[in-house]
Amino acid sequence: MPERHEYALTHLTTTAGSRPISSRSRRSSDPFDEATAQNPFVDQTDHLANTQPSQPYDAASNNLLAAENEQHHAHAQAFLREWKWELTAWLVAAISLVSLIILFAVYSDKPLRKWGADITPATTVAILSQVGQTAILAPVTACICQSMWLWLDKESRVTHQANANGHRPRLITMQRYDDGSRGPISSLSLLWQRPDALLVWLGTINTLLIIIFGSFAQQALQLPTREFNLTNEVTGLIPRALQYRAPQPAVSQIIPSTQNTYPYGSVADQMSVAIIDGLLRPGISPSDVTGSCVTGNCTWQDYQSMGVCSSIADVSSTITAKCRKRTTQFYPAGCNYSVPAIDRNPTARKTVLQASQFGQTLWIGASDTQDYTSPGLNTLIQFYVIYVPDFTIWDSLDRTEDHKDELVALQATLSLCLNKYHTNMTFGVTYTNLVSQETDLDWQTGSETFERVSFDTVTVTHDADTLWMSRLNQDSFYKYLSLQTFAGSASMRSEGPKSPENSTENDVVRVIAASLYDDRAGMPGLTKLLDNLAVSMSNALRTTTDVPDDIRGTPSSFEVYIQIEWAWLIVPIAAVGLSLIFLLWTMYLSRKRKIPAWKSSLLAVLLGLTSETRRDWGAIRRPSEMEETAKGRRLRLEANGGRWQMVKAD
């Protein structure tokens, strides 16, 4: 029968470059020398004392102490050599983290152009974090594996001291420790089985921190774009209107007045376009007035400009009715509805809401003569809208009777006001916000001279800015708006102003009818429409005046900066710090219990099992079968004659 050879675990602790020596092949003239060579943790003091020649007491003591120190130093060196790769890997991780922190400290809040290297900061951070993440994995994995041997030694001691309670370590737990070193899921599984083990907690936490090490390190680096002002550069410009005097119209545009002996000029072409645009195109914004900026990025301090404001009041209580019971040669039977302002100053069209056979349900008009005492000198137009909110019942009523209670009268006013704006331009796009609006100002009459021409004005001074508008231009606004814009009627017969059953006199009437009748919006719908018109006219005032007054802004540019969010480095710092604690604590326990640094060594398992244990547990089978077998097998770690062995404890 062939001779059976057994190998001790102590053979795995020889120095680098030496070959394992079996107990069978080792030769020694001194049996104690053989035992001490196989177990580096056996105290050799007595042997040294016995083998030393006899000397005086003091000399012998000194030699013995020196031998002990030399032996202790040799053991310490051997112990550190066993952990040199883990210590080196941790040192690499620490160096990469410190390099990352130094790099962040040097370039924090610096422009990206000062980086200077061909490799980008993001790539540099990714490399350093990956180096640290990979390096720190080595000591953590080794410590998790080493904790298996510490656990086996501890459980074996408990088993030896209290064998009666049946507490013995199971073979399957060794497999769980080995799995725990391979990833976060396995580490959590090990923690679930060994929640009372401090080393298992440290290993699991370290494994989880390693996973997010690189992501948090890279998240600390931010590259925001910052705006900075330029000096000694051309300033940006944006128009505003403190004084308004429109260009003189051509002769063909001069329209004879119907009420006065002098002609009046029409509004400028750009202004008439703005009025129609404000009525027909929703969503007009102060940002439609664009500025000019050489860099495409400018900021203007808040500035004032003359503008147009709208207001609406419900004057239904003032509706008057004139009814005729019979049809005459010139007038049909029915009622005409009006308001006192129209009665005092009839419109040039000489019409009001006629509830006769024509079936009008909406009328828009203004007095042909502007009364500047009411509402004020700054008024551009004041017109009225009289309409039937529920036109579906209009045909069923007796139109020869007074039904003014079924009507609504709205007084709409467009007047001059003072707007305060805040404007900035970003990448060539102008953004203007209305900061405030002053409507209650004390306007006065005055006179101005411009290009050697004197003319009357309406004027007001506010915050050191003097605003004025030519009276001729003000009259032009009123005539244009009263005769060519806000004048007409409509007959509504079905829901929706666009229905073919409905008739409107012009586009403006159609738009106003839509604002009132769509979704039965009523007064809020007309308010929204006129607010949009006021913004459009305010924009046109700034761009059509003959008295330009551009506001100068500060040009700026954008630059990418390196910004460090230091809070994100908590995870990398914690990972490196806890891994050092984990490593030193594992080394300390291994040194204290005299457990060699077997870590994940497969040879330690193969050589540690006795032949009897291997024979009783059977041969290698399928993984599932071996795992089931391991659940019922128990073992312990013991030192026998200076040699570590794993023996069954069934």
PDB file of N, CA, C and O in Angstrom, residues 240-246 304-307 416 418 443 448-450 455 457-461 464-470 473 540-550:
ATOM      1  N   ARG A 240     -35.006 102.696 -26.111  1.00  0.00           N
ATOM      2  CA  ARG A 240     -36.132 103.018 -25.248  1.00  0.00           C
ATOM      3  C   ARG A 240     -36.730 104.327 -25.742  1.00  0.00           C
ATOM      4  O   ARG A 240     -36.149 105.009 -26.597  1.00  0.00           O
ATOM      5  N   ALA A 241     -37.884 104.701 -25.222  1.00  0.00           N
ATOM      6  CA  ALA A 241     -38.559 105.927 -25.656  1.00  0.00           C
ATOM      7  C   ALA A 241     -38.948 106.745 -24.432  1.00  0.00           C
ATOM      8  O   ALA A 241     -39.895 106.400 -23.724  1.00  0.00           O
ATOM      9  N   LEU A 242     -38.178 107.804 -24.184  1.00  0.00           N
ATOM     10  CA  LEU A 242     -38.595 108.784 -23.172  1.00  0.00           C
ATOM     11  C   LEU A 242     -39.387 109.909 -23.827  1.00  0.00           C
ATOM     12  O   LEU A 242     -40.276 110.489 -23.207  1.00  0.00           O
ATOM     13  N   GLN A 243     -39.050 110.217 -25.048  1.00  0.00           N
ATOM     14  CA  GLN A 243     -39.780 111.232 -25.812  1.00  0.00           C
ATOM     15  C   GLN A 243     -40.245 110.601 -27.119  1.00  0.00           C
ATOM     16  O   GLN A 243     -39.497 109.842 -27.742  1.00  0.00           O
ATOM     17  N   TYR A 244     -41.492 110.910 -27.490  1.00  0.00           N
ATOM     18  CA  TYR A 244     -42.024 110.308 -28.711  1.00  0.00           C
ATOM     19  C   TYR A 244     -42.519 111.399 -29.653  1.00  0.00           C
ATOM     20  O   TYR A 244     -43.413 112.182 -29.323  1.00  0.00           O
ATOM     21  N   ARG A 245     -41.915 111.414 -30.826  1.00  0.00           N
ATOM     22  CA  ARG A 245     -42.362 112.270 -31.924  1.00  0.00           C
ATOM     23  C   ARG A 245     -42.173 111.456 -33.191  1.00  0.00           C
ATOM     24  O   ARG A 245     -41.063 111.206 -33.629  1.00  0.00           O
ATOM     25  N   ALA A 246     -43.292 111.026 -33.756  1.00  0.00           N
ATOM     26  CA  ALA A 246     -43.223 110.141 -34.911  1.00  0.00           C
ATOM     27  C   ALA A 246     -42.858 110.927 -36.150  1.00  0.00           C
ATOM     28  O   ALA A 246     -43.070 112.148 -36.225  1.00  0.00           O
ATOM     29  N   GLN A 304     -36.126 102.943 -17.601  1.00  0.00           N
ATOM     30  CA  GLN A 304     -37.501 103.388 -17.799  1.00  0.00           C
ATOM     31  C   GLN A 304     -37.738 103.725 -19.270  1.00  0.00           C
ATOM     32  O   GLN A 304     -36.823 104.159 -19.979  1.00  0.00           O
ATOM     33  N   SER A 305     -38.983 103.541 -19.699  1.00  0.00           N
ATOM     34  CA  SER A 305     -39.356 103.870 -21.064  1.00  0.00           C
ATOM     35  C   SER A 305     -40.841 104.182 -21.100  1.00  0.00           C
ATOM     36  O   SER A 305     -41.632 103.632 -20.317  1.00  0.00           O
ATOM     37  N   MET A 306     -41.209 105.092 -21.991  1.00  0.00           N
ATOM     38  CA  MET A 306     -42.625 105.384 -22.182  1.00  0.00           C
ATOM     39  C   MET A 306     -43.314 104.161 -22.761  1.00  0.00           C
ATOM     40  O   MET A 306     -42.779 103.481 -23.639  1.00  0.00           O
ATOM     41  N   GLY A 307     -44.493 103.871 -22.253  1.00  0.00           N
ATOM     42  CA  GLY A 307     -45.237 102.713 -22.715  1.00  0.00           C
ATOM     43  C   GLY A 307     -46.713 103.004 -22.816  1.00  0.00           C
ATOM     44  O   GLY A 307     -47.181 104.127 -22.571  1.00  0.00           O
ATOM     45  N   LEU A 416     -50.913 106.545 -22.026  1.00  0.00           N
ATOM     46  CA  LEU A 416     -49.466 106.543 -21.831  1.00  0.00           C
ATOM     47  C   LEU A 416     -49.144 106.239 -20.375  1.00  0.00           C
ATOM     48  O   LEU A 416     -49.849 106.676 -19.458  1.00  0.00           O
ATOM     49  N   LEU A 418     -45.541 104.714 -17.689  1.00  0.00           N
ATOM     50  CA  LEU A 418     -44.093 104.580 -17.555  1.00  0.00           C
ATOM     51  C   LEU A 418     -43.780 103.132 -17.183  1.00  0.00           C
ATOM     52  O   LEU A 418     -44.219 102.638 -16.138  1.00  0.00           O
ATOM     53  N   TRP A 443     -49.560 114.114 -15.504  1.00  0.00           N
ATOM     54  CA  TRP A 443     -49.194 114.607 -16.825  1.00  0.00           C
ATOM     55  C   TRP A 443     -49.619 116.063 -16.970  1.00  0.00           C
ATOM     56  O   TRP A 443     -50.668 116.485 -16.480  1.00  0.00           O
ATOM     57  N   GLU A 448     -42.033 121.630 -26.737  1.00  0.00           N
ATOM     58  CA  GLU A 448     -40.666 121.196 -26.981  1.00  0.00           C
ATOM     59  C   GLU A 448     -40.234 121.701 -28.349  1.00  0.00           C
ATOM     60  O   GLU A 448     -41.058 122.040 -29.212  1.00  0.00           O
ATOM     61  N   THR A 449     -38.921 121.761 -28.523  1.00  0.00           N
ATOM     62  CA  THR A 449     -38.344 122.118 -29.817  1.00  0.00           C
ATOM     63  C   THR A 449     -37.398 121.016 -30.229  1.00  0.00           C
ATOM     64  O   THR A 449     -36.491 120.642 -29.482  1.00  0.00           O
ATOM     65  N   PHE A 450     -37.617 120.482 -31.401  1.00  0.00           N
ATOM     66  CA  PHE A 450     -36.786 119.393 -31.897  1.00  0.00           C
ATOM     67  C   PHE A 450     -36.483 119.669 -33.361  1.00  0.00           C
ATOM     68  O   PHE A 450     -37.403 119.870 -34.169  1.00  0.00           O
ATOM     69  N   PHE A 455     -43.373 122.433 -30.892  1.00  0.00           N
ATOM     70  CA  PHE A 455     -44.669 121.759 -30.915  1.00  0.00           C
ATOM     71  C   PHE A 455     -45.132 121.564 -29.478  1.00  0.00           C
ATOM     72  O   PHE A 455     -44.341 121.574 -28.530  1.00  0.00           O
ATOM     73  N   THR A 457     -46.819 119.448 -26.323  1.00  0.00           N
ATOM     74  CA  THR A 457     -46.604 118.088 -25.810  1.00  0.00           C
ATOM     75  C   THR A 457     -47.467 117.843 -24.583  1.00  0.00           C
ATOM     76  O   THR A 457     -48.012 118.777 -23.976  1.00  0.00           O
ATOM     77  N   VAL A 458     -47.590 116.590 -24.237  1.00  0.00           N
ATOM     78  CA  VAL A 458     -48.024 116.182 -22.900  1.00  0.00           C
ATOM     79  C   VAL A 458     -46.783 115.584 -22.249  1.00  0.00           C
ATOM     80  O   VAL A 458     -46.069 114.781 -22.859  1.00  0.00           O
ATOM     81  N   THR A 459     -46.494 115.982 -21.035  1.00  0.00           N
ATOM     82  CA  THR A 459     -45.203 115.636 -20.438  1.00  0.00           C
ATOM     83  C   THR A 459     -45.355 115.316 -18.965  1.00  0.00           C
ATOM     84  O   THR A 459     -46.321 115.740 -18.303  1.00  0.00           O
ATOM     85  N   VAL A 460     -44.384 114.564 -18.448  1.00  0.00           N
ATOM     86  CA  VAL A 460     -44.316 114.236 -17.032  1.00  0.00           C
ATOM     87  C   VAL A 460     -42.868 113.887 -16.708  1.00  0.00           C
ATOM     88  O   VAL A 460     -42.122 113.404 -17.575  1.00  0.00           O
ATOM     89  N   THR A 461     -42.448 114.171 -15.475  1.00  0.00           N
ATOM     90  CA  THR A 461     -41.093 113.848 -15.007  1.00  0.00           C
ATOM     91  C   THR A 461     -41.194 112.855 -13.860  1.00  0.00           C
ATOM     92  O   THR A 461     -41.964 113.064 -12.913  1.00  0.00           O
ATOM     93  N   ALA A 464     -36.097 111.489 -12.385  1.00  0.00           N
ATOM     94  CA  ALA A 464     -35.094 112.210 -13.178  1.00  0.00           C
ATOM     95  C   ALA A 464     -35.240 111.990 -14.678  1.00  0.00           C
ATOM     96  O   ALA A 464     -34.434 112.494 -15.454  1.00  0.00           O
ATOM     97  N   ASP A 465     -36.249 111.242 -15.103  1.00  0.00           N
ATOM     98  CA  ASP A 465     -36.500 111.053 -16.531  1.00  0.00           C
ATOM     99  C   ASP A 465     -37.733 111.860 -16.927  1.00  0.00           C
ATOM    100  O   ASP A 465     -38.776 111.771 -16.273  1.00  0.00           O
ATOM    101  N   THR A 466     -37.580 112.656 -17.994  1.00  0.00           N
ATOM    102  CA  THR A 466     -38.693 113.461 -18.501  1.00  0.00           C
ATOM    103  C   THR A 466     -39.278 112.786 -19.733  1.00  0.00           C
ATOM    104  O   THR A 466     -38.569 112.512 -20.702  1.00  0.00           O
ATOM    105  N   LEU A 467     -40.578 112.514 -19.666  1.00  0.00           N
ATOM    106  CA  LEU A 467     -41.282 111.872 -20.764  1.00  0.00           C
ATOM    107  C   LEU A 467     -42.187 112.895 -21.435  1.00  0.00           C
ATOM    108  O   LEU A 467     -42.812 113.731 -20.754  1.00  0.00           O
ATOM    109  N   TRP A 468     -42.260 112.831 -22.739  1.00  0.00           N
ATOM    110  CA  TRP A 468     -43.237 113.664 -23.439  1.00  0.00           C
ATOM    111  C   TRP A 468     -43.603 113.037 -24.777  1.00  0.00           C
ATOM    112  O   TRP A 468     -42.858 112.248 -25.340  1.00  0.00           O
ATOM    113  N   MET A 469     -44.800 113.435 -25.248  1.00  0.00           N
ATOM    114  CA  MET A 469     -45.276 113.015 -26.561  1.00  0.00           C
ATOM    115  C   MET A 469     -45.876 114.224 -27.255  1.00  0.00           C
ATOM    116  O   MET A 469     -46.590 115.029 -26.633  1.00  0.00           O
ATOM    117  N   SER A 470     -45.621 114.336 -28.513  1.00  0.00           N
ATOM    118  CA  SER A 470     -46.189 115.417 -29.313  1.00  0.00           C
ATOM    119  C   SER A 470     -47.712 115.323 -29.307  1.00  0.00           C
ATOM    120  O   SER A 470     -48.282 114.238 -29.481  1.00  0.00           O
ATOM    121  N   ASN A 473     -49.042 113.832 -32.449  1.00  0.00           N
ATOM    122  CA  ASN A 473     -49.003 112.376 -32.481  1.00  0.00           C
ATOM    123  C   ASN A 473     -50.073 111.768 -31.589  1.00  0.00           C
ATOM    124  O   ASN A 473     -50.670 110.738 -31.927  1.00  0.00           O
ATOM    125  N   ALA A 540     -43.436  99.331 -30.054  1.00  0.00           N
ATOM    126  CA  ALA A 540     -43.332 100.207 -31.222  1.00  0.00           C
ATOM    127  C   ALA A 540     -42.916 101.619 -30.829  1.00  0.00           C
ATOM    128  O   ALA A 540     -42.204 102.299 -31.588  1.00  0.00           O
ATOM    129  N   LEU A 541     -43.335 102.100 -29.668  1.00  0.00           N
ATOM    130  CA  LEU A 541     -42.893 103.425 -29.215  1.00  0.00           C
ATOM    131  C   LEU A 541     -41.377 103.481 -29.117  1.00  0.00           C
ATOM    132  O   LEU A 541     -40.750 104.497 -29.439  1.00  0.00           O
ATOM    133  N   ARG A 542     -40.766 102.390 -28.667  1.00  0.00           N
ATOM    134  CA  ARG A 542     -39.320 102.363 -28.465  1.00  0.00           C
ATOM    135  C   ARG A 542     -38.553 102.333 -29.783  1.00  0.00           C
ATOM    136  O   ARG A 542     -37.385 102.711 -29.816  1.00  0.00           O
ATOM    137  N   THR A 543     -39.191 101.861 -30.844  1.00  0.00           N
ATOM    138  CA  THR A 543     -38.462 101.664 -32.104  1.00  0.00           C
ATOM    139  C   THR A 543     -38.858 102.640 -33.205  1.00  0.00           C
ATOM    140  O   THR A 543     -38.197 102.677 -34.250  1.00  0.00           O
ATOM    141  N   THR A 544     -39.920 103.451 -33.011  1.00  0.00           N
ATOM    142  CA  THR A 544     -40.388 104.341 -34.088  1.00  0.00           C
ATOM    143  C   THR A 544     -40.217 105.814 -33.773  1.00  0.00           C
ATOM    144  O   THR A 544     -40.538 106.659 -34.611  1.00  0.00           O
ATOM    145  N   THR A 545     -39.741 106.158 -32.589  1.00  0.00           N
ATOM    146  CA  THR A 545     -39.630 107.570 -32.240  1.00  0.00           C
ATOM    147  C   THR A 545     -38.520 108.257 -33.034  1.00  0.00           C
ATOM    148  O   THR A 545     -37.510 107.640 -33.390  1.00  0.00           O
ATOM    149  N   ASP A 546     -38.746 109.546 -33.281  1.00  0.00           N
ATOM    150  CA  ASP A 546     -37.719 110.371 -33.924  1.00  0.00           C
ATOM    151  C   ASP A 546     -36.680 110.867 -32.928  1.00  0.00           C
ATOM    152  O   ASP A 546     -35.714 111.529 -33.309  1.00  0.00           O
ATOM    153  N   VAL A 547     -36.906 110.584 -31.642  1.00  0.00           N
ATOM    154  CA  VAL A 547     -35.995 111.045 -30.583  1.00  0.00           C
ATOM    155  C   VAL A 547     -35.423 109.801 -29.896  1.00  0.00           C
ATOM    156  O   VAL A 547     -35.844 109.422 -28.809  1.00  0.00           O
ATOM    157  N   PRO A 548     -34.480 109.124 -30.537  1.00  0.00           N
ATOM    158  CA  PRO A 548     -33.965 107.868 -29.965  1.00  0.00           C
ATOM    159  C   PRO A 548     -33.163 108.116 -28.691  1.00  0.00           C
ATOM    160  O   PRO A 548     -32.529 109.160 -28.514  1.00  0.00           O
ATOM    161  N   ASP A 549     -33.212 107.161 -27.825  1.00  0.00           N
ATOM    162  CA  ASP A 549     -32.474 107.251 -26.552  1.00  0.00           C
ATOM    163  C   ASP A 549     -32.059 105.828 -26.164  1.00  0.00           C
ATOM    164  O   ASP A 549     -32.740 105.160 -25.399  1.00  0.00           O
ATOM    165  N   ASP A 550     -30.951 105.399 -26.720  1.00  0.00           N
ATOM    166  CA  ASP A 550     -30.496 104.032 -26.474  1.00  0.00           C
ATOM    167  C   ASP A 550     -29.854 103.918 -25.096  1.00  0.00           C
ATOM    168  O   ASP A 550     -29.141 104.817 -24.640  1.00  0.00           O
TER     169      ASP A 550
END
